[in-house]
Coordinates of N, CA and C and ligand atoms in Angstrom, one line a residue:
X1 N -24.7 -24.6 -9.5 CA -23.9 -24.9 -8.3 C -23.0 -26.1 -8.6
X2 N -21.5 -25.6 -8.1 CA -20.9 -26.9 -8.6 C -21.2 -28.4 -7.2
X3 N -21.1 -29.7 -7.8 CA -21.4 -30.5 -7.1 C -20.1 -31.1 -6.5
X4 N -20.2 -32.0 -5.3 CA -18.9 -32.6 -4.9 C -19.5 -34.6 -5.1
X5 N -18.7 -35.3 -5.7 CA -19.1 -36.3 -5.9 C -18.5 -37.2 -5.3
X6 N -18.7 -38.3 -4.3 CA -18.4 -38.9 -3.6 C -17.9 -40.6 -4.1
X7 N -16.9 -41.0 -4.5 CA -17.1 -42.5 -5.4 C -16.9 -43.4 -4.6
X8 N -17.2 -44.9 -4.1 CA -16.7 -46.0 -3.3 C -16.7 -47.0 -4.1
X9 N -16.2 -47.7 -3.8 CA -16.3 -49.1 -4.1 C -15.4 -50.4 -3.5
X10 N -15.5 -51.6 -3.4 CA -14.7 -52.4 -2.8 C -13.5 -52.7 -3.8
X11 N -12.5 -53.1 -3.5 CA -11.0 -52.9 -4.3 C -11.5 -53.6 -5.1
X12 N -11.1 -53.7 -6.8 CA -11.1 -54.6 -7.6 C -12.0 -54.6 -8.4
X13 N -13.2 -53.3 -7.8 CA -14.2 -53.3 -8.3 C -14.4 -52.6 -9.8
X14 N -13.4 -52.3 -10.0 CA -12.9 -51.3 -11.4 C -13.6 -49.8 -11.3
X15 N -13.4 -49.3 -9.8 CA -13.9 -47.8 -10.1 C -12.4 -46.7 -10.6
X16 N -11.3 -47.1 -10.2 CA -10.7 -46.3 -11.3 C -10.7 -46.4 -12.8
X17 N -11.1 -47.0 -13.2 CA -11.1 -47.2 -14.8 C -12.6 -46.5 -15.2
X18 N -13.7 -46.6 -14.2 CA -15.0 -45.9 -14.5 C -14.6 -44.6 -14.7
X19 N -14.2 -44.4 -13.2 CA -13.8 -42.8 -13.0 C -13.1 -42.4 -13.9
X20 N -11.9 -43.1 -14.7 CA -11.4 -42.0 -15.5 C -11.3 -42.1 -16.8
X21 N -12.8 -43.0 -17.4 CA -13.8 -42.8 -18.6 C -14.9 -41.4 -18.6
X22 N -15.2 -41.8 -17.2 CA -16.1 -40.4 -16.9 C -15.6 -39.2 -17.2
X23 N -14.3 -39.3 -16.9 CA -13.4 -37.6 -17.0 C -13.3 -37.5 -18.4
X24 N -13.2 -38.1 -19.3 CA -13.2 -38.2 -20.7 C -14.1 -37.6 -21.3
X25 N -15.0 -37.4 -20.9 CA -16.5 -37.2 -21.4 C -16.6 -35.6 -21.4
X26 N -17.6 -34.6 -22.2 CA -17.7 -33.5 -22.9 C -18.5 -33.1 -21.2
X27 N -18.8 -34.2 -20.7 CA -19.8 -34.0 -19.4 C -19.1 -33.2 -18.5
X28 N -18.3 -34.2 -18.3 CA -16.9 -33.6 -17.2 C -16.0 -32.7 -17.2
X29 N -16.4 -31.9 -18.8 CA -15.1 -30.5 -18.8 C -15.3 -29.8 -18.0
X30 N -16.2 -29.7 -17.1 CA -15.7 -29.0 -15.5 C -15.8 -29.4 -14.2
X31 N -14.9 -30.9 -14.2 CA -15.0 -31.8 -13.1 C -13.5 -31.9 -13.2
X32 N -12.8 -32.1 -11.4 CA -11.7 -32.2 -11.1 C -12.0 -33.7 -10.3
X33 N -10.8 -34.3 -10.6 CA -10.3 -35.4 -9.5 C -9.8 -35.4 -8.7
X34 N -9.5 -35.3 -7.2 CA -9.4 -35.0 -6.0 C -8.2 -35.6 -6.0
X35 N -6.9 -35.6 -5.8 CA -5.6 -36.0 -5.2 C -5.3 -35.9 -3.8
X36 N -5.4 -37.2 -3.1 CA -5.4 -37.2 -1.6 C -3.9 -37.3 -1.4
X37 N -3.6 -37.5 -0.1 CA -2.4 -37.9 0.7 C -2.5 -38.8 1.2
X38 N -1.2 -39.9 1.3 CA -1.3 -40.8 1.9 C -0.2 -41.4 2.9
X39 N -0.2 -42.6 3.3 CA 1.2 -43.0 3.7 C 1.6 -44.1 3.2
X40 N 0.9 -44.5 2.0 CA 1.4 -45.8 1.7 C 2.8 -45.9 1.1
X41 N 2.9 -47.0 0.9 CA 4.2 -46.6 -0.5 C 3.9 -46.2 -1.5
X42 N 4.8 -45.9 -2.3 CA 4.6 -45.5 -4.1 C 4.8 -46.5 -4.6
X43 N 3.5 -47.1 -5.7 CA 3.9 -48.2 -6.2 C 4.5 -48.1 -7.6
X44 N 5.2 -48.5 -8.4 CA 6.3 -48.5 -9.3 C 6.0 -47.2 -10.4
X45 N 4.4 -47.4 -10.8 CA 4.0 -46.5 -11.9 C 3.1 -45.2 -11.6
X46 N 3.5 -44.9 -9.6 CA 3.0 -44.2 -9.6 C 3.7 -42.7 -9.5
X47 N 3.5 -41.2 -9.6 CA 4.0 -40.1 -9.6 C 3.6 -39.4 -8.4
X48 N 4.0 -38.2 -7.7 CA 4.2 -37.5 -6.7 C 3.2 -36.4 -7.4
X49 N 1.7 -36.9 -6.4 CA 1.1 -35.5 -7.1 C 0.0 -35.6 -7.8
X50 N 0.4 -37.1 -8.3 CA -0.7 -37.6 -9.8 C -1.5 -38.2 -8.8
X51 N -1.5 -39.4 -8.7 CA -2.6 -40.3 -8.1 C -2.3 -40.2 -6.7
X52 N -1.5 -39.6 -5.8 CA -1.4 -39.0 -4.3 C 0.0 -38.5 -4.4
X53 N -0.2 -37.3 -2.8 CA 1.0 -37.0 -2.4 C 1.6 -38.0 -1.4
X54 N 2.8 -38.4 -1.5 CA 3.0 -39.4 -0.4 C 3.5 -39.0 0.4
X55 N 3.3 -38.9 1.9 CA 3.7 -38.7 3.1 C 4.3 -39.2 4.0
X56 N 5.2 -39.4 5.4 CA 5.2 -40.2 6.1 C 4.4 -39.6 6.9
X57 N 4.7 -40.6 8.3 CA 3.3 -40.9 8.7 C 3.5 -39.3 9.9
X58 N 4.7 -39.0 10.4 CA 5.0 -37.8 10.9 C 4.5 -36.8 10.0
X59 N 4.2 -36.6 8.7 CA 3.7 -35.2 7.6 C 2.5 -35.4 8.0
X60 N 1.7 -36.7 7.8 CA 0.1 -36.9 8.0 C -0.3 -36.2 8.9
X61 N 0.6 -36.6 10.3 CA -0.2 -36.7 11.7 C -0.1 -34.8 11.6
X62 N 1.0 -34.0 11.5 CA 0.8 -33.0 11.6 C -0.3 -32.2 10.7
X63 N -0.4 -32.8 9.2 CA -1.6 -32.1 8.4 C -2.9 -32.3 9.4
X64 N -3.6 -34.1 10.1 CA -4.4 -33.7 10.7 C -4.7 -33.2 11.7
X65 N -3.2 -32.7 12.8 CA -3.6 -31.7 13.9 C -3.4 -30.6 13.7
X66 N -3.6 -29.7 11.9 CA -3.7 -28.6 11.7 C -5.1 -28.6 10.9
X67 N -5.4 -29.6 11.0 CA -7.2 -29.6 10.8 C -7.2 -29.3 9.3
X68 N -5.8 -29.9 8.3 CA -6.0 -29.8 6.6 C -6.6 -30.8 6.2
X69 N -7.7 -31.5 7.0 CA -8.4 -33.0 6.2 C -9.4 -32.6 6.1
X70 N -10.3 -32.9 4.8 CA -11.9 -33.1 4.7 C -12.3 -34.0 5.7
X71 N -11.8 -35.4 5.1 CA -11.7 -36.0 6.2 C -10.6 -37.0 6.2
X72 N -10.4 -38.3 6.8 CA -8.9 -38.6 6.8 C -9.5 -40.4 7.4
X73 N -8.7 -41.7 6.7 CA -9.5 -42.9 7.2 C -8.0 -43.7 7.0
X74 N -7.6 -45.1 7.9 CA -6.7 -45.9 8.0 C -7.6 -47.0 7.3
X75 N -7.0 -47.1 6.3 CA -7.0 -48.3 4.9 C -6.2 -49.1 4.7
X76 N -6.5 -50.5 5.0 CA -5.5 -51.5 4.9 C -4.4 -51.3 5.2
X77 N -4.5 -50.3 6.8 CA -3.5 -50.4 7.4 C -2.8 -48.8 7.0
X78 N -2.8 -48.5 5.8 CA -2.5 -47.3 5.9 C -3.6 -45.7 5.7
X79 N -3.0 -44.7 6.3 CA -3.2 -43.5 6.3 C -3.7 -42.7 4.8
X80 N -5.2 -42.2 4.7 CA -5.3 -41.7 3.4 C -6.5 -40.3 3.8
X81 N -5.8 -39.3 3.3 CA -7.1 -37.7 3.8 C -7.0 -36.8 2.3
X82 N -8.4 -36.7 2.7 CA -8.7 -35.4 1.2 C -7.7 -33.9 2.2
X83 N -7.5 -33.3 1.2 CA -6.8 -32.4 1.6 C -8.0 -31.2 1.5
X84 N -8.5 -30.6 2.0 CA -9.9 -29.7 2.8 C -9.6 -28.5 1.5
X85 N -8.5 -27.8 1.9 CA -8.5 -26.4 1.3 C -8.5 -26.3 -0.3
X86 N -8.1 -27.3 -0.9 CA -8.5 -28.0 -2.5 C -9.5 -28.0 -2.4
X87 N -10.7 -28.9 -2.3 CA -12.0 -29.5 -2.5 C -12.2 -28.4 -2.2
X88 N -12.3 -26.7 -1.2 CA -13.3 -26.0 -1.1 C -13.3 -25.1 -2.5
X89 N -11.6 -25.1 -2.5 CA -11.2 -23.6 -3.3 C -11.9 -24.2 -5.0
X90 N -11.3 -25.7 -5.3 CA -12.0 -26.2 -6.5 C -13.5 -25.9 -6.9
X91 N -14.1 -26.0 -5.8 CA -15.9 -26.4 -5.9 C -15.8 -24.5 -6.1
X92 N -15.7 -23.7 -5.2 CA -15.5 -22.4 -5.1 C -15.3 -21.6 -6.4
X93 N -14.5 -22.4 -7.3 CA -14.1 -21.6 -8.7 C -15.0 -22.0 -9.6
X94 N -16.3 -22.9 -9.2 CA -17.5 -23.8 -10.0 C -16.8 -25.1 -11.1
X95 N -15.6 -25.7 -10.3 CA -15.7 -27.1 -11.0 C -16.4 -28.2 -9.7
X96 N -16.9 -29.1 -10.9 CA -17.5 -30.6 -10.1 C -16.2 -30.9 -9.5
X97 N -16.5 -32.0 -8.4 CA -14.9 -32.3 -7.7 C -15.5 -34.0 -7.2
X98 N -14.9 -34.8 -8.3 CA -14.7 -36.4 -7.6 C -13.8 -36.7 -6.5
X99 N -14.6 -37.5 -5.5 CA -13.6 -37.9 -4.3 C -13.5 -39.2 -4.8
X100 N -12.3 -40.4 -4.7 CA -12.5 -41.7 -4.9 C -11.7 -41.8 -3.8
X101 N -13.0 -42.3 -2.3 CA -12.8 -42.3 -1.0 C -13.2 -43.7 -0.9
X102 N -12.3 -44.3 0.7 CA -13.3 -45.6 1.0 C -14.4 -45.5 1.7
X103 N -15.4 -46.5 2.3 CA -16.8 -46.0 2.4 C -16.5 -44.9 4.1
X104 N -15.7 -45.6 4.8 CA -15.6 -44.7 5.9 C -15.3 -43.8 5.7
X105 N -14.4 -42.7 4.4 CA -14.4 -41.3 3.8 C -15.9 -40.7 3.7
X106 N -16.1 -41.4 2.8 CA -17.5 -41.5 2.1 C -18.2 -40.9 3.0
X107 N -18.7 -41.4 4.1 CA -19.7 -41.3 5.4 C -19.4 -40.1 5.9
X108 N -18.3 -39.8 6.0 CA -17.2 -38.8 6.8 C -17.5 -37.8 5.8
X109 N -17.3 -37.9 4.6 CA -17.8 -36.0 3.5 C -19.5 -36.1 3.7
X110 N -20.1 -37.2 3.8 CA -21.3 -37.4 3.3 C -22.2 -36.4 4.5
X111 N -21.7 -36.4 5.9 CA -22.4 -36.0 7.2 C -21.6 -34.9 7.4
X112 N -20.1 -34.2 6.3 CA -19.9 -32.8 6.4 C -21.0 -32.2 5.3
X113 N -21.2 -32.9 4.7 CA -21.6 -32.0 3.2 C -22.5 -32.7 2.7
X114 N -24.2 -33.0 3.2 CA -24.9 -33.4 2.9 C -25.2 -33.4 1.6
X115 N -25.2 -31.9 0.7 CA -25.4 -32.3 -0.4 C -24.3 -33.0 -1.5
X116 N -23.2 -33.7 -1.0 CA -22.6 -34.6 -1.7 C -23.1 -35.8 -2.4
X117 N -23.3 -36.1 -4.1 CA -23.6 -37.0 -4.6 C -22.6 -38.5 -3.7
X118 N -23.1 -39.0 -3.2 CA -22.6 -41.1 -2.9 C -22.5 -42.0 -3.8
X119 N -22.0 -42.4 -4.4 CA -22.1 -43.2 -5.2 C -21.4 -44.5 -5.3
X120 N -21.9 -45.4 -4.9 CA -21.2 -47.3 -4.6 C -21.2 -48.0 -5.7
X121 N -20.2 -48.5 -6.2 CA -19.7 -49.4 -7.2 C -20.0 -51.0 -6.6
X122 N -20.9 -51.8 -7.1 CA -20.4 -53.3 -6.2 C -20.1 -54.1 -7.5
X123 N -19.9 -55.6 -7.3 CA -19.4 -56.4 -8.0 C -20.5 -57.1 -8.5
X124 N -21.0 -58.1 -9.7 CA -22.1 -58.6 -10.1 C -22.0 -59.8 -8.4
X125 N -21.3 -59.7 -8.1 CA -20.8 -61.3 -7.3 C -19.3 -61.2 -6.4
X126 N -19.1 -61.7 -5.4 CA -18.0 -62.0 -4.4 C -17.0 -62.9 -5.7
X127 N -18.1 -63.8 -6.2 CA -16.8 -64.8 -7.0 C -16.2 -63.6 -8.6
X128 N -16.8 -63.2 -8.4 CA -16.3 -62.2 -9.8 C -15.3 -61.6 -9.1
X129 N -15.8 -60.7 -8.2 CA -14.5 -59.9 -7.4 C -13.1 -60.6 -7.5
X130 N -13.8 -62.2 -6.8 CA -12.4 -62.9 -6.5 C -11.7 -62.9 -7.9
X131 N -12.4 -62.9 -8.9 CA -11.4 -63.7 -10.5 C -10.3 -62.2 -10.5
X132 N -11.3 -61.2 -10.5 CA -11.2 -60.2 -11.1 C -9.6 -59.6 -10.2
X133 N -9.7 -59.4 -8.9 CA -8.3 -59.8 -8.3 C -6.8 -60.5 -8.4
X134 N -7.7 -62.1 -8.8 CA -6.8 -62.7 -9.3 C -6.3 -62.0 -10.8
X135 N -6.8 -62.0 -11.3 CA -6.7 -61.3 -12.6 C -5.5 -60.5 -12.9
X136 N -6.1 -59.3 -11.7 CA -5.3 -57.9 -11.9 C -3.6 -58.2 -11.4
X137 N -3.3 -59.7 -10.7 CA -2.3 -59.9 -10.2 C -1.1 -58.8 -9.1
X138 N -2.1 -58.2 -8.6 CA -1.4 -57.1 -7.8 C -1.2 -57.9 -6.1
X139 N -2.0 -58.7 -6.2 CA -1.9 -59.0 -4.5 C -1.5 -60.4 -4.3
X140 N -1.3 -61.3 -3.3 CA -1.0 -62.3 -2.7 C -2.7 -63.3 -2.7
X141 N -2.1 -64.7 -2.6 CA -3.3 -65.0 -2.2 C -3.8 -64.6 -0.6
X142 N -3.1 -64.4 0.1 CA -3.3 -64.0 1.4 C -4.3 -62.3 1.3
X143 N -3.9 -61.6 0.6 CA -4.1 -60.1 0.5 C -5.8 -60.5 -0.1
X144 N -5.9 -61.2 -1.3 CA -6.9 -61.0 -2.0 C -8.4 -61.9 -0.6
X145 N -7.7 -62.5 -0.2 CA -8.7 -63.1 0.8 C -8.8 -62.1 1.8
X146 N -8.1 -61.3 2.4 CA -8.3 -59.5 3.3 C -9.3 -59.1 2.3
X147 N -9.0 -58.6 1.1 CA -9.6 -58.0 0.3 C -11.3 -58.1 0.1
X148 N -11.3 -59.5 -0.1 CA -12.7 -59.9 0.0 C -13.6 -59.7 1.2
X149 N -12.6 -60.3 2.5 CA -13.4 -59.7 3.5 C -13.4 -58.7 4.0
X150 N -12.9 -57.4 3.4 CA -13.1 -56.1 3.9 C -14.3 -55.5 2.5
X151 N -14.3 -56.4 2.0 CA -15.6 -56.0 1.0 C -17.1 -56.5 1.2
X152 N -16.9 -57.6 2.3 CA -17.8 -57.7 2.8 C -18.4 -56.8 3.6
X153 N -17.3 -56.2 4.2 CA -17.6 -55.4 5.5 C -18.2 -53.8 4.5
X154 N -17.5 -53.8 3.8 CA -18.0 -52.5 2.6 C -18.9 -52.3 2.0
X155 N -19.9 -53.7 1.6 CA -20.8 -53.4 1.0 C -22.2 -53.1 2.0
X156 N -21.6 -53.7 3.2 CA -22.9 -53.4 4.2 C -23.2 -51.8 4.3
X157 N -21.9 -50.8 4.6 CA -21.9 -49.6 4.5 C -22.4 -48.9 3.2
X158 N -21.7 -49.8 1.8 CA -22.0 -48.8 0.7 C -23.4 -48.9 0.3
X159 N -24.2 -49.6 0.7 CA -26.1 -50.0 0.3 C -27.0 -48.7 0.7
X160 N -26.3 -48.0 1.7 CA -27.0 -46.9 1.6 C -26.7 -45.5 1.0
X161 N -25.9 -45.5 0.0 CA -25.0 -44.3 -0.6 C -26.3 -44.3 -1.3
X162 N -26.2 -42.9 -1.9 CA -27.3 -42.2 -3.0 C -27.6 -43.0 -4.3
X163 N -26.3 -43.7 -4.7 CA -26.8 -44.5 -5.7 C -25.8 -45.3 -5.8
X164 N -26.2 -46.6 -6.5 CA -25.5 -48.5 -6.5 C -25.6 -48.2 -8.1
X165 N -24.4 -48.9 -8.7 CA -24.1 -49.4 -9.6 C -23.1 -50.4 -9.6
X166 N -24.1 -51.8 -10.8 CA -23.0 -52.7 -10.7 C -22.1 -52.4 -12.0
X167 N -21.2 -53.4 -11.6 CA -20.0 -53.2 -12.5 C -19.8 -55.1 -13.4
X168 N -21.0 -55.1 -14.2 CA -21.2 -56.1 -14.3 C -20.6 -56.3 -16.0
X169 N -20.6 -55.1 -16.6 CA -20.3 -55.5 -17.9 C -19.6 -53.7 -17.8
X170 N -18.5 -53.5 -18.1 CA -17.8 -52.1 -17.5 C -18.8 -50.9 -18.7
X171 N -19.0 -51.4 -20.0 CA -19.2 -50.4 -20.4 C -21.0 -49.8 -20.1
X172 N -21.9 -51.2 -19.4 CA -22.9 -50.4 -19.0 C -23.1 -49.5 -17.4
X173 N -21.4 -50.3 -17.0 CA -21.8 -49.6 -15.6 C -20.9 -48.1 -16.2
X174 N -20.4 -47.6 -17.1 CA -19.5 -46.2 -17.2 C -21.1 -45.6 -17.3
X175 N -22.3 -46.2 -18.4 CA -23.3 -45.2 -18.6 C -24.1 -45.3 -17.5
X176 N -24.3 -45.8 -16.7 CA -24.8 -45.6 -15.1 C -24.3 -44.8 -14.6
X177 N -23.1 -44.8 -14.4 CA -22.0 -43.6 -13.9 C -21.8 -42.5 -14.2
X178 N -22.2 -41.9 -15.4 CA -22.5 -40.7 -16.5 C -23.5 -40.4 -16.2
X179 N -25.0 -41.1 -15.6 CA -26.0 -40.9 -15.2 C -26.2 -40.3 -14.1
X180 N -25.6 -40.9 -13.3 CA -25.8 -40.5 -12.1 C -25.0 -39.7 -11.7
X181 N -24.2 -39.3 -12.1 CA -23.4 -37.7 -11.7 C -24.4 -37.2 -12.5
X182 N -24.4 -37.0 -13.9 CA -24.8 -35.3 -14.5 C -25.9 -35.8 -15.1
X183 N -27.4 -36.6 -14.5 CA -28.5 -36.6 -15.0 C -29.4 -36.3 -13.5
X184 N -30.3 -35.7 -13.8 CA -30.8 -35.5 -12.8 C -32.4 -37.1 -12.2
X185 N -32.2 -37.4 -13.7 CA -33.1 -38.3 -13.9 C -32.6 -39.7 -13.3
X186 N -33.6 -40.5 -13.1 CA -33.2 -42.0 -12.4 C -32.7 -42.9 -13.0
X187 N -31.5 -43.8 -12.6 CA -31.0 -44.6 -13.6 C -31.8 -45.6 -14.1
X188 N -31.6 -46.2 -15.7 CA -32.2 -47.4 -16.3 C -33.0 -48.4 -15.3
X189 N -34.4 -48.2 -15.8 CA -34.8 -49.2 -14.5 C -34.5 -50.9 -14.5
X190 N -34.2 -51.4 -15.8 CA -33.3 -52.9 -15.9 C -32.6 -53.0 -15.5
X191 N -31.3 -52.0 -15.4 CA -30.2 -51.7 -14.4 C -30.3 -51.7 -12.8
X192 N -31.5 -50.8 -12.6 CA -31.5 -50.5 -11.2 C -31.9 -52.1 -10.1
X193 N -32.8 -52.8 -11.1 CA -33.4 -54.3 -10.9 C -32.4 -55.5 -10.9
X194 N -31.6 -54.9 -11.7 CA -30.0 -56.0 -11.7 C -29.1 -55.5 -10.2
X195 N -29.3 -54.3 -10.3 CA -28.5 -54.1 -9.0 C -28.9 -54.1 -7.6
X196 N -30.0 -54.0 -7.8 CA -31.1 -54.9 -6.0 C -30.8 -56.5 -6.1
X197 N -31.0 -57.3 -7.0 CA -31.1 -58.2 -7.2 C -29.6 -58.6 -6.5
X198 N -28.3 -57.9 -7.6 CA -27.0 -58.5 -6.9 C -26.7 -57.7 -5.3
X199 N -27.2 -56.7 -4.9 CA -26.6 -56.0 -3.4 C -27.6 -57.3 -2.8
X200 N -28.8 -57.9 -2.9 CA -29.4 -58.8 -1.9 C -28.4 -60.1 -1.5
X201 N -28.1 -60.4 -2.7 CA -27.5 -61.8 -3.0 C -25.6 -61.2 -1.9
X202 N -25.1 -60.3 -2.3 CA -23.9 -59.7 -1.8 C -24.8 -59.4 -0.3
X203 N -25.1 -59.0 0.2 CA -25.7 -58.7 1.5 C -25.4 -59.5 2.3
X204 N -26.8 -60.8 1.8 CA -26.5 -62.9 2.0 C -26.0 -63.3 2.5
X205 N -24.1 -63.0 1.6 CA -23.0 -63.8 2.0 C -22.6 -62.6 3.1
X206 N -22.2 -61.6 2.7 CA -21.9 -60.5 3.9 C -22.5 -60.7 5.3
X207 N -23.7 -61.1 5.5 CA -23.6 -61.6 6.6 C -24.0 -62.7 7.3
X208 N -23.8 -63.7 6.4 CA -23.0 -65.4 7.0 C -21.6 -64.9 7.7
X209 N -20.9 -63.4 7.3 CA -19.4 -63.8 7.9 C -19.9 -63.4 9.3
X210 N -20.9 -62.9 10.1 CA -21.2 -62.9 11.3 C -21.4 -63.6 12.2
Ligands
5GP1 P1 -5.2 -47.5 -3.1 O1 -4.1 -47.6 -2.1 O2 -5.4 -48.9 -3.7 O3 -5.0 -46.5 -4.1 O4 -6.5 -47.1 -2.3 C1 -7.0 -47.9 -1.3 C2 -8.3 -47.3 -0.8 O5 -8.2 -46.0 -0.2 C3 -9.4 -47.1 -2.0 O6 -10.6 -47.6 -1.5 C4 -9.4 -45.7 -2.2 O7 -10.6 -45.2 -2.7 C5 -9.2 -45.2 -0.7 N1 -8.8 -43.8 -0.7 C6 -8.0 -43.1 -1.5 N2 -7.8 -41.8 -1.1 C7 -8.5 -41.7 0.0 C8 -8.8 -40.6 0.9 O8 -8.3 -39.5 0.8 N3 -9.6 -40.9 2.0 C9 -10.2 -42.1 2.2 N4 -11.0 -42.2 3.2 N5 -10.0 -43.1 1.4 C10 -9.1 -42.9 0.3

């Protein structure tokens, strides 16, 4: 039975670079990556189709009052929906189908489609997040400080997904990630102990902001 896999994580957390190591793999030659719609803008390197279809916000509103969303969430302001009749017809021909949703997607396929794999990506640490941001040079100081606190608000939600992995060293979290899609077995238990350990500590600060 093909599976539908659900991916989250707080920005920055490097789940597209996981995800599309995973797709690389002999594992995944019958796994699709889910191409949503959005309203954001297109940013410089991105294509029409590849990493989303872009819409205004007039296309959106009519796809969701023709009921074409799996489901559909406002993210940092903008509009982002799986497109429904893909994800069925995909899973339907027997390929795996990754969603890389935010966690209010996530919840939203997770309570259509119970048997959806969940899967939360966190950061070893809030201060890693922060470097790691700074790093990628994509945002403002202003944006990266949103960023943080909407990952605070994210990780409260992602602690109950089916399975946590940190992203503490990338190449042990890709084999966590490999794991936990296409093993049926439980991930590394030094792993699993590193990642209770950092969701407590991430929790902590998450709710000091209360
Ligand atoms: P970005 O604009 O940086 O590509 O994505 C922003 C956030 O929106 C990410 O957390 C991404 O996973 C999420 N996202 C992308 N597509 C969808 C979608 O179809 N539905 C929902 N709910 N979130 C999405």
């Amino acid at each position: 039975m093909a599976q539908l896999f659900v991916i989250s994580a707080p920005s920055g957390t490097g789940k597209t670079s996981l995800i599309q190591k995973v797709l690389d793999e002999e594992e995944a030659s019958k796994t699709k990556l889910g191409v949503s719609c959005t309203t954001r803008e297109k940013r410089k390197n991105e294509e029409e189709g590849v990493a989303y279809f872009f819409l205004d916000k007039e296309e959106f509103n009519q796809k969701i009052n023709e009921g074409n969303f799996l489901e559909y969430a406002k993210v940092f302001g903008n509009l982002y929906g799986t497109p429904k009749e893909w994800v069925v017809s995909t899973i339907s021909q027997g390929f795996d189908v990754i969603l890389e949703l935010d966690v209010q997607g996530a919840m939203q396929v997770k309570s259509a489609y119970p048997d959806a794999k969940t899967i939360f990506i966190i950061p070893p640490s809030y201060e890693d997040l922060k470097n790691r941001l700074f790093k990628r040079g994509q945002d403002s100081e202003e944006t990266i400080k949103k960023r943080l606190s909407e990952a605070k608000q994210e990780v409260i939600s992602g602690k109950d997904f089916d399975y946590l992995i940190t992203n503490d060293d990338f190449d042990l979290a890709f084999i966590d990630l490999k794991y936990a899609m296409y093993s049926n077995a439980d991930i590394n238990k030094g792993r699993k102990e590193l990642t209770k350990k950092c969701l407590s500590h991430l929790l902590d600060q998450s709710s000091s902001l209360h």
